[in-house]
PDB file of C-alpha atoms in Angstrom:
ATOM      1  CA  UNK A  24       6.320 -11.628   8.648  1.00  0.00           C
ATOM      2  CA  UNK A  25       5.455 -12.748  12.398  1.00  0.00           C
ATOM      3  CA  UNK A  26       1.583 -12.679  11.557  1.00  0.00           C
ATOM      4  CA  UNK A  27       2.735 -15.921   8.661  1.00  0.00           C
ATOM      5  CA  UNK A  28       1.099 -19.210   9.904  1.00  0.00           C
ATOM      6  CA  UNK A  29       2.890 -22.263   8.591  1.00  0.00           C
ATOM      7  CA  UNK A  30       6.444 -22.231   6.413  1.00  0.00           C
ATOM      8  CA  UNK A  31       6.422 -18.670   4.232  1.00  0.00           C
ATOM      9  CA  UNK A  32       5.373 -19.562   0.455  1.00  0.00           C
ATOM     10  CA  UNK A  33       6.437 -17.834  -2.394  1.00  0.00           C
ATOM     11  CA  UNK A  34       8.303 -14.991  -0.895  1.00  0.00           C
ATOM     12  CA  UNK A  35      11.750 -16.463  -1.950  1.00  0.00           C
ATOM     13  CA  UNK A  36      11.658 -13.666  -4.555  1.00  0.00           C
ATOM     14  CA  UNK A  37      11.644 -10.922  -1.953  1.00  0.00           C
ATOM     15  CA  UNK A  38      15.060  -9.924  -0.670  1.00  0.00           C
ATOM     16  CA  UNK A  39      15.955  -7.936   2.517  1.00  0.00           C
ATOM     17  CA  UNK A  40      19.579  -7.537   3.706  1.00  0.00           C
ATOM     18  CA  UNK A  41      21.226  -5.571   5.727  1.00  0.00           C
ATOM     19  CA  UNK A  42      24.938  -3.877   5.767  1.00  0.00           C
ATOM     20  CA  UNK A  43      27.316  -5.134   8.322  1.00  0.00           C
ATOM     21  CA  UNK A  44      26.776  -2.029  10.812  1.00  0.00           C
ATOM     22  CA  UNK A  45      23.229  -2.623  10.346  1.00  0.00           C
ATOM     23  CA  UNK A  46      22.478   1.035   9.804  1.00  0.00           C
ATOM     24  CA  UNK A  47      20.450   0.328   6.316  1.00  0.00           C
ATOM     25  CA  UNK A  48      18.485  -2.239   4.891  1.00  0.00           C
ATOM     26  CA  UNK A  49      18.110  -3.019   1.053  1.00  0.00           C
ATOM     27  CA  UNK A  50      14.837  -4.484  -0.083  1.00  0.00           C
ATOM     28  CA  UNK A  51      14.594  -6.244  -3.554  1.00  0.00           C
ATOM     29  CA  UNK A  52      11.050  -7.874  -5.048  1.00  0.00           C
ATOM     30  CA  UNK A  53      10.828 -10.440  -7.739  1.00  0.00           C
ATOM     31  CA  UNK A  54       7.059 -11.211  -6.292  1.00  0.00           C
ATOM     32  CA  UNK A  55       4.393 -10.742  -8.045  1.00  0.00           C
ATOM     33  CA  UNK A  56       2.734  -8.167  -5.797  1.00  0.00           C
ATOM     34  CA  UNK A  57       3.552  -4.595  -4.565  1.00  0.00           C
ATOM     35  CA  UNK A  58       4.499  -3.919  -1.485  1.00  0.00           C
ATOM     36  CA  UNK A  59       4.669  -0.485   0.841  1.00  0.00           C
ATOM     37  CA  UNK A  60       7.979  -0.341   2.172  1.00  0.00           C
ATOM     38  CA  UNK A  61       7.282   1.892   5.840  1.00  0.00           C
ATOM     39  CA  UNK A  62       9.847   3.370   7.973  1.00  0.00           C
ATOM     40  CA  UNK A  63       9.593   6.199  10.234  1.00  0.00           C
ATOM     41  CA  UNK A  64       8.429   9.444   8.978  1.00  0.00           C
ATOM     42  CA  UNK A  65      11.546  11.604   8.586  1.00  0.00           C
ATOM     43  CA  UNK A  66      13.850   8.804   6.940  1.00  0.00           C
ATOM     44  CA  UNK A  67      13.672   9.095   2.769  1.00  0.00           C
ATOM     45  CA  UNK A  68      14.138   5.405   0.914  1.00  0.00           C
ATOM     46  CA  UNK A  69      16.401   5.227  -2.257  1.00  0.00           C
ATOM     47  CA  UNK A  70      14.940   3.715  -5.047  1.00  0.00           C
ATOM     48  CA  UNK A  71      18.038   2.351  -7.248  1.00  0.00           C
ATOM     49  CA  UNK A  72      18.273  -0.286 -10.478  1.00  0.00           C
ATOM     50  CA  UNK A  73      16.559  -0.118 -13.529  1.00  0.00           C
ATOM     51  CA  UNK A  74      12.508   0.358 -13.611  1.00  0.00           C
ATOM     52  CA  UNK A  75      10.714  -1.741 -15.767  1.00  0.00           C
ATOM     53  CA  UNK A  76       8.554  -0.147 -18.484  1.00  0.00           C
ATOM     54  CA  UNK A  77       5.516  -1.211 -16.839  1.00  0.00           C
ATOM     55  CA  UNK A  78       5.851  -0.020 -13.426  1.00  0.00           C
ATOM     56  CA  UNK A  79       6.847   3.313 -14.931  1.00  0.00           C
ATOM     57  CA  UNK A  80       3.579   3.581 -16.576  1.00  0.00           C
ATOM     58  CA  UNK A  81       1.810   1.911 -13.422  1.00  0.00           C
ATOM     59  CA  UNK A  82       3.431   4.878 -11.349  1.00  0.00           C
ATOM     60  CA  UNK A  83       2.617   7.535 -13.999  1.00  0.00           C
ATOM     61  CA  UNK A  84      -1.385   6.417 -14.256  1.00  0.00           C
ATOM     62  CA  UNK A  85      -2.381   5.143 -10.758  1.00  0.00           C
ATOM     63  CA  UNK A  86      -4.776   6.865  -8.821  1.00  0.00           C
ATOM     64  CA  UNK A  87      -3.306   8.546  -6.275  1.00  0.00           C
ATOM     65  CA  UNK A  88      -4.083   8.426  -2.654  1.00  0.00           C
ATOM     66  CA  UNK A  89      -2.185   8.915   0.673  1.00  0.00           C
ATOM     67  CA  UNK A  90       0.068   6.124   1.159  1.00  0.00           C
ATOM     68  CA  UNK A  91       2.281   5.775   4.470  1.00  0.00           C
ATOM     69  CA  UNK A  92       5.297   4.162   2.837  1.00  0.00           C
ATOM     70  CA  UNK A  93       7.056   3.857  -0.363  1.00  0.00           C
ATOM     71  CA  UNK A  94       5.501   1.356  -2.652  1.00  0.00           C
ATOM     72  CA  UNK A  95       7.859  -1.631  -4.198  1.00  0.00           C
ATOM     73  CA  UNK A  96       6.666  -3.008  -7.404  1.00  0.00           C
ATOM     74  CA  UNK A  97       7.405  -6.314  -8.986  1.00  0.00           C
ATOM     75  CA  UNK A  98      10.577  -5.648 -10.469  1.00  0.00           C
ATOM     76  CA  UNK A  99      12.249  -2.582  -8.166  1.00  0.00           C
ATOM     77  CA  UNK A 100      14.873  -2.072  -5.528  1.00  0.00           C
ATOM     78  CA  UNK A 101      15.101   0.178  -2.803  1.00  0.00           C
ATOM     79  CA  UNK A 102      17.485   1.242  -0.181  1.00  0.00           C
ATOM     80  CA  UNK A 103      16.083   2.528   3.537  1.00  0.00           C
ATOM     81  CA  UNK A 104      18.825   4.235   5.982  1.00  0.00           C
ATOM     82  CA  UNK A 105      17.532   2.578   9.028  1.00  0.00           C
ATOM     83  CA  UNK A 106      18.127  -0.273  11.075  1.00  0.00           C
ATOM     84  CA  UNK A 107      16.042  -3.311  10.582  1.00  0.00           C
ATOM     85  CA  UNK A 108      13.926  -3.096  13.602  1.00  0.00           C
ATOM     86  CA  UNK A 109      12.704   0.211  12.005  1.00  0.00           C
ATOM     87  CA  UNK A 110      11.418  -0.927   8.718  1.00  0.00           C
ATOM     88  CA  UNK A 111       8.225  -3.011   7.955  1.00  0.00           C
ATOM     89  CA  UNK A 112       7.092  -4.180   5.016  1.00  0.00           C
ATOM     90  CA  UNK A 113       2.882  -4.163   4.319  1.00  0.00           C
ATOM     91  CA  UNK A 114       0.251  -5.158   1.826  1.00  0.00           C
ATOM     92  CA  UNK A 115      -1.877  -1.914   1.380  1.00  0.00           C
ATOM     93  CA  UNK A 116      -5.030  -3.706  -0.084  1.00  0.00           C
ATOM     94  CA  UNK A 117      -6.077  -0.812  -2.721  1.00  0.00           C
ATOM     95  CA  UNK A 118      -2.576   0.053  -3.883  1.00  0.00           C
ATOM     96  CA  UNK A 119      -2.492  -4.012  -4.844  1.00  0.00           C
ATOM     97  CA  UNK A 120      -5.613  -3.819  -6.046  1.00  0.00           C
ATOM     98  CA  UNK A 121      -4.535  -0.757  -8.731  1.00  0.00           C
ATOM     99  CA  UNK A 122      -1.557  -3.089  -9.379  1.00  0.00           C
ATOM    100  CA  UNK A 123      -4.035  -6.071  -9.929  1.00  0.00           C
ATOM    101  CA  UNK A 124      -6.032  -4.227 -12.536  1.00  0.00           C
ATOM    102  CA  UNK A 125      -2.820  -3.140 -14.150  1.00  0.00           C
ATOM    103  CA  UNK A 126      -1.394  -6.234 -14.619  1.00  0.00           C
ATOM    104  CA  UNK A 127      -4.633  -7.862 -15.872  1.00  0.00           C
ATOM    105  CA  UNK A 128      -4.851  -5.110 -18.712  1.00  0.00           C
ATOM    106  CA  UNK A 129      -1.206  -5.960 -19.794  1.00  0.00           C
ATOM    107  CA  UNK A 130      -1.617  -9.572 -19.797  1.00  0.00           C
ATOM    108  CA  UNK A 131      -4.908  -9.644 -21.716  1.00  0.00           C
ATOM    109  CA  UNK A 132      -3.683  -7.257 -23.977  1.00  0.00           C
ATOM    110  CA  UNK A 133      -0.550  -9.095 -24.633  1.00  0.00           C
ATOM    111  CA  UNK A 134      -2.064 -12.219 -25.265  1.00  0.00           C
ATOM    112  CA  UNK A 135      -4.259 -10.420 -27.725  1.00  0.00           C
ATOM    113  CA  UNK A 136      -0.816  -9.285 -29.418  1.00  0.00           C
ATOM    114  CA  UNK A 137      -0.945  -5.901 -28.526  1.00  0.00           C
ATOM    115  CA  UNK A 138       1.398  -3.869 -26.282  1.00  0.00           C
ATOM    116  CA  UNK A 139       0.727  -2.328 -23.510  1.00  0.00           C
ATOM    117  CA  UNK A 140       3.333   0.711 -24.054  1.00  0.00           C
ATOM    118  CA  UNK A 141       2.087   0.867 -27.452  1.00  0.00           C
ATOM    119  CA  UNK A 142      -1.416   0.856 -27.466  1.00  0.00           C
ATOM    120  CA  UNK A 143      -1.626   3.595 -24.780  1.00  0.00           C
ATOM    121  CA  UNK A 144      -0.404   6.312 -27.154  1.00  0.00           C
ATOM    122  CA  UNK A 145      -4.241   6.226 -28.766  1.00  0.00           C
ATOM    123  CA  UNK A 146      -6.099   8.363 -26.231  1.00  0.00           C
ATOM    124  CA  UNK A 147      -8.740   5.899 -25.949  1.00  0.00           C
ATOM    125  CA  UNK A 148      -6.800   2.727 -24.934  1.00  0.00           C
ATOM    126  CA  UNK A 149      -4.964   5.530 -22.043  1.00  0.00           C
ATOM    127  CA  UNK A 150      -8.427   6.659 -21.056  1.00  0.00           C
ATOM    128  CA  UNK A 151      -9.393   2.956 -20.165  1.00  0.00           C
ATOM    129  CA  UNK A 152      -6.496   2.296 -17.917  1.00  0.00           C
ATOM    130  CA  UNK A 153      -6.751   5.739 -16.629  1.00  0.00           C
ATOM    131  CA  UNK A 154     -10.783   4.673 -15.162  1.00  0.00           C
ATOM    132  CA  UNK A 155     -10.033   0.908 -14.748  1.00  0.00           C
ATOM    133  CA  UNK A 156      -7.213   2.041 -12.018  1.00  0.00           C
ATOM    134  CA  UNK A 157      -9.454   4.555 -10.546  1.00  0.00           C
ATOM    135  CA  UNK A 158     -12.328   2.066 -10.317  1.00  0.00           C
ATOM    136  CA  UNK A 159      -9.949  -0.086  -8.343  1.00  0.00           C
ATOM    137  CA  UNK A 160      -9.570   1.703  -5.660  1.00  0.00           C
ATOM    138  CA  UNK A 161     -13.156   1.679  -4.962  1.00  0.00           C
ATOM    139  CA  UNK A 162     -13.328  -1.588  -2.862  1.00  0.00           C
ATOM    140  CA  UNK A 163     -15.100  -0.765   0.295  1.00  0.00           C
ATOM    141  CA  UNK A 164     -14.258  -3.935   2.098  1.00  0.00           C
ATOM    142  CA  UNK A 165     -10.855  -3.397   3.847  1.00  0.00           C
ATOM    143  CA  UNK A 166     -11.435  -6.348   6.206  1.00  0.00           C
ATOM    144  CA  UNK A 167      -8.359  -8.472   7.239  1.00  0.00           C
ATOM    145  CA  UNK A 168      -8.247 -11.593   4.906  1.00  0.00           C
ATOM    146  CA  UNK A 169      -5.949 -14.209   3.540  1.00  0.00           C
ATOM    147  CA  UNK A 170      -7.893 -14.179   0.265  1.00  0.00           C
ATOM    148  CA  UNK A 171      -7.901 -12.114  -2.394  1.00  0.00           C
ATOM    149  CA  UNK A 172     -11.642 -11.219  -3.097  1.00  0.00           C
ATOM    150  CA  UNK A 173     -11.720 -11.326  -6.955  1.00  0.00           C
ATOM    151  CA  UNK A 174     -15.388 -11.439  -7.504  1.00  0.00           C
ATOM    152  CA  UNK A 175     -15.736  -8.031  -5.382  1.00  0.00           C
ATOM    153  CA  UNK A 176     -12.876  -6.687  -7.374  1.00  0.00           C
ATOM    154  CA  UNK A 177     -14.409  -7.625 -11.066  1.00  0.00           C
ATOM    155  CA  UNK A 178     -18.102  -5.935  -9.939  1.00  0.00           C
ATOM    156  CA  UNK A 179     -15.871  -2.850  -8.864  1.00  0.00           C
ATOM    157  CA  UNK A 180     -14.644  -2.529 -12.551  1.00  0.00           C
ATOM    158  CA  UNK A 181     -18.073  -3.276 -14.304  1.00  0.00           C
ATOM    159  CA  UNK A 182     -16.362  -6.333 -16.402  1.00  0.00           C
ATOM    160  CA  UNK A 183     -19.692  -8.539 -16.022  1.00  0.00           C
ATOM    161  CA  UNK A 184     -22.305  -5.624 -15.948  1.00  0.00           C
ATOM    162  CA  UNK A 185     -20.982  -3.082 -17.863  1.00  0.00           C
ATOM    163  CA  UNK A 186     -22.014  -0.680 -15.663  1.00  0.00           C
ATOM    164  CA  UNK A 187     -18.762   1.001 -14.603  1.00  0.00           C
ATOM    165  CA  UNK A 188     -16.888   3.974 -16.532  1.00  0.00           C
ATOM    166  CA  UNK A 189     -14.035   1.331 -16.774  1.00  0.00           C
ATOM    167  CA  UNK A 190     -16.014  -1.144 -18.743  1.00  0.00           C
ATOM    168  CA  UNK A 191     -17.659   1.223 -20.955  1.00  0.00           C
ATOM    169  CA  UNK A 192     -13.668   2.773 -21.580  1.00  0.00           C
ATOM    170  CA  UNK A 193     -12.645  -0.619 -22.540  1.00  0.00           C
ATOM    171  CA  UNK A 194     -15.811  -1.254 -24.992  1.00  0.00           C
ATOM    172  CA  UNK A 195     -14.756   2.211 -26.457  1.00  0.00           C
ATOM    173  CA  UNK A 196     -10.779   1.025 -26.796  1.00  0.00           C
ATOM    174  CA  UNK A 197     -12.060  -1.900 -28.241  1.00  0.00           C
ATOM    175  CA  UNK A 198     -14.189  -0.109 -30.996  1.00  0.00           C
ATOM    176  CA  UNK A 199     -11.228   1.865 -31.677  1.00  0.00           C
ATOM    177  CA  UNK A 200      -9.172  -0.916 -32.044  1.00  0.00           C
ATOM    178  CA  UNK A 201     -10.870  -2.840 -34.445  1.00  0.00           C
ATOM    179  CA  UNK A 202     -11.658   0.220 -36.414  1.00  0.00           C
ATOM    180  CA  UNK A 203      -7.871   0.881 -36.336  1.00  0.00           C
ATOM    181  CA  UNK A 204      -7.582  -2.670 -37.635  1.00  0.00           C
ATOM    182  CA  UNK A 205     -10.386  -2.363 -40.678  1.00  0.00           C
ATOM    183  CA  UNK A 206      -8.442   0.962 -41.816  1.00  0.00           C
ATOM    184  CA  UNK A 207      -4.948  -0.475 -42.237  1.00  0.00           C
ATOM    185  CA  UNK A 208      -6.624  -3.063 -44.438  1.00  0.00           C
ATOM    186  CA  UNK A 209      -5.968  -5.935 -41.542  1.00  0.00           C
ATOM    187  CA  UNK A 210      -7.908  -8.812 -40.777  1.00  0.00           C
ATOM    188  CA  UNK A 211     -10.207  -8.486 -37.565  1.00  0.00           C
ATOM    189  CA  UNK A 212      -8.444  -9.103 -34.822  1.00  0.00           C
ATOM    190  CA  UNK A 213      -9.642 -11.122 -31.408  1.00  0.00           C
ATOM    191  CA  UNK A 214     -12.118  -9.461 -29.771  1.00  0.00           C
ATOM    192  CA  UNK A 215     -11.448  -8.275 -26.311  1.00  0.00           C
ATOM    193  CA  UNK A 216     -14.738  -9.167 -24.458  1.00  0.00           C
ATOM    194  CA  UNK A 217     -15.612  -7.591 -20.907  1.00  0.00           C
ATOM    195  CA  UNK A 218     -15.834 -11.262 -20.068  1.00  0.00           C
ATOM    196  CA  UNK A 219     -12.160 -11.842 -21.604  1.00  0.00           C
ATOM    197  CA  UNK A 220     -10.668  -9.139 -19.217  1.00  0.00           C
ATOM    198  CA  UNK A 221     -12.747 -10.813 -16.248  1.00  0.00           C
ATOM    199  CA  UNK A 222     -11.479 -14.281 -17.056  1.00  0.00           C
ATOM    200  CA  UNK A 223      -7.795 -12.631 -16.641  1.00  0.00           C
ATOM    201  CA  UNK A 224      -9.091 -10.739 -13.572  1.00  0.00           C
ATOM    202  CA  UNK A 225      -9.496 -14.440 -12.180  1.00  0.00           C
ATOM    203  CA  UNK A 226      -6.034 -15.851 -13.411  1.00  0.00           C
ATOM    204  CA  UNK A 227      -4.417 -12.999 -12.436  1.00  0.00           C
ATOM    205  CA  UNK A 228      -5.966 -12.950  -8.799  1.00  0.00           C
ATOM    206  CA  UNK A 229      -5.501 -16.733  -8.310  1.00  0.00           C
ATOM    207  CA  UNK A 230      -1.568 -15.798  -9.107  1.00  0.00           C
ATOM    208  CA  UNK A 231      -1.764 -13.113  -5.896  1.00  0.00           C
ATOM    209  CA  UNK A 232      -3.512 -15.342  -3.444  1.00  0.00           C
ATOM    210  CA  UNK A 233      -0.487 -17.514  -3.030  1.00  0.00           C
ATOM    211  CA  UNK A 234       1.631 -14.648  -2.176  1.00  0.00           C
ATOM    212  CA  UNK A 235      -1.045 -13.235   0.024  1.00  0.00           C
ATOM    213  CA  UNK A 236      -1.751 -15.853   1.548  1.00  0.00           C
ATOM    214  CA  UNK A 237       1.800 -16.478   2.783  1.00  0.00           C
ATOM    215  CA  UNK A 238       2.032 -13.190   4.266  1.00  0.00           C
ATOM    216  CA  UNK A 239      -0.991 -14.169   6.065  1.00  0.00           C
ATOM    217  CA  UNK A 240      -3.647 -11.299   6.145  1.00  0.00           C
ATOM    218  CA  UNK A 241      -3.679  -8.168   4.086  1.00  0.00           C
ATOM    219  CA  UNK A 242      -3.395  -4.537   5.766  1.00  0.00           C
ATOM    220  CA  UNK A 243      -5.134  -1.810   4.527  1.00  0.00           C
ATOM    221  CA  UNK A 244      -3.145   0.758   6.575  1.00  0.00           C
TER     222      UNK A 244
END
């Protein structure tokens, strides 16, 4: 946290403690974001606690790429046999991104009254967060910044163009959705627009930045 300028924000919900020989260190986040949890090579952390339903799924779909740490979603707990001085805590900018794309598919489904859990038994609706995740990891500017670059990460999933396997998954969920809807003899329900999941992209993002910007820059490492 030495790279914060200014009195941390928003990081009240991320615990670290350590035991009174100071040979471990327990890490807790209640933030909103993930974060990579580093150590040194050879030393294992212990996840512990109950896993929320959505970070199972989140660690079941994600697309998976070398990370150099142990990730800590919203919601988990972890346990690192090490002294303090050995363990760091980073923002790995795709890994948040995935996260980021995850979230905003839960949340706009949600306030469409679906559920997440749910919804991703139908092959279609599993197919589009499958490709949405993937596409998130495709953001070729790993520069150092305090801000989260939204706009760059709603052209990397296609939500204004359409042009992305992500998008065109989503359009496809959709279609399946309603059609799911007009076969059960239900009422049509809210459509869920590209431009719907992009306006939660925004909301979504705006909710990061504060985080993000209180731990000052974000490390792609």
């Amino acid at each position: 946290m030495s790279m914060i300028e200014g009195p941390p924000r928003d990081l009240s919900q991320l615990v670290m403690c350590t035991n009174a020989r100071g040979t471990a260190v327990f890490v807790g986040n209640d933030t909103k974001v993930v974060w990579l949890v580093r150590t040194t090579p050879e030393v294992m952390a212990d996840r512990h606690g109950g896993v929320p339903t959505d970070v199972q799924l989140f660690r079941m779909w994600r697309a998976k790429k070398p990370l150099y740490g142990t990730p800590l979603e919203p919601g988990t707990a972890l346990t690192v046999p090490s002294p303090p001085a050995q363990v760091t805590l980073q923002i790995d900018v795709v890994l948040q991104h995935q996260w980021a794309t995850f979230d905003m598919l839960g949340k706009t489904f949600s306030a469409a009254g679906e559920n997440l859990p749910e919804l991703v038994k139908n092959d279609k609706y599993k197919n589009a967060v499958e490709s949405c995740l993937e596409a998130s990891t495709r953001i070729v500017d790993y520069a150092a910044a305090a801000r989260y670059d939204t706009e760059k990460w709603i052209d990397s999933l296609g939500l204004l163009t359409g042009g992305a396997t992500c998008a065109s998954d989503l359009k496809l969920a959709e279609d399946e959705r309603q059609l799911k809807a007009w076969r059960e003899g239900r009422r049509s329900l809210p459509a869920l627009k590209p431009s719907t999941f992009a306006q939660n992209a925004r909301s979504v993002s705006s909710e990061f930045d504060d985080v993000l910007k209180a731990v000052g820059q974000i490390l792609a490492k």
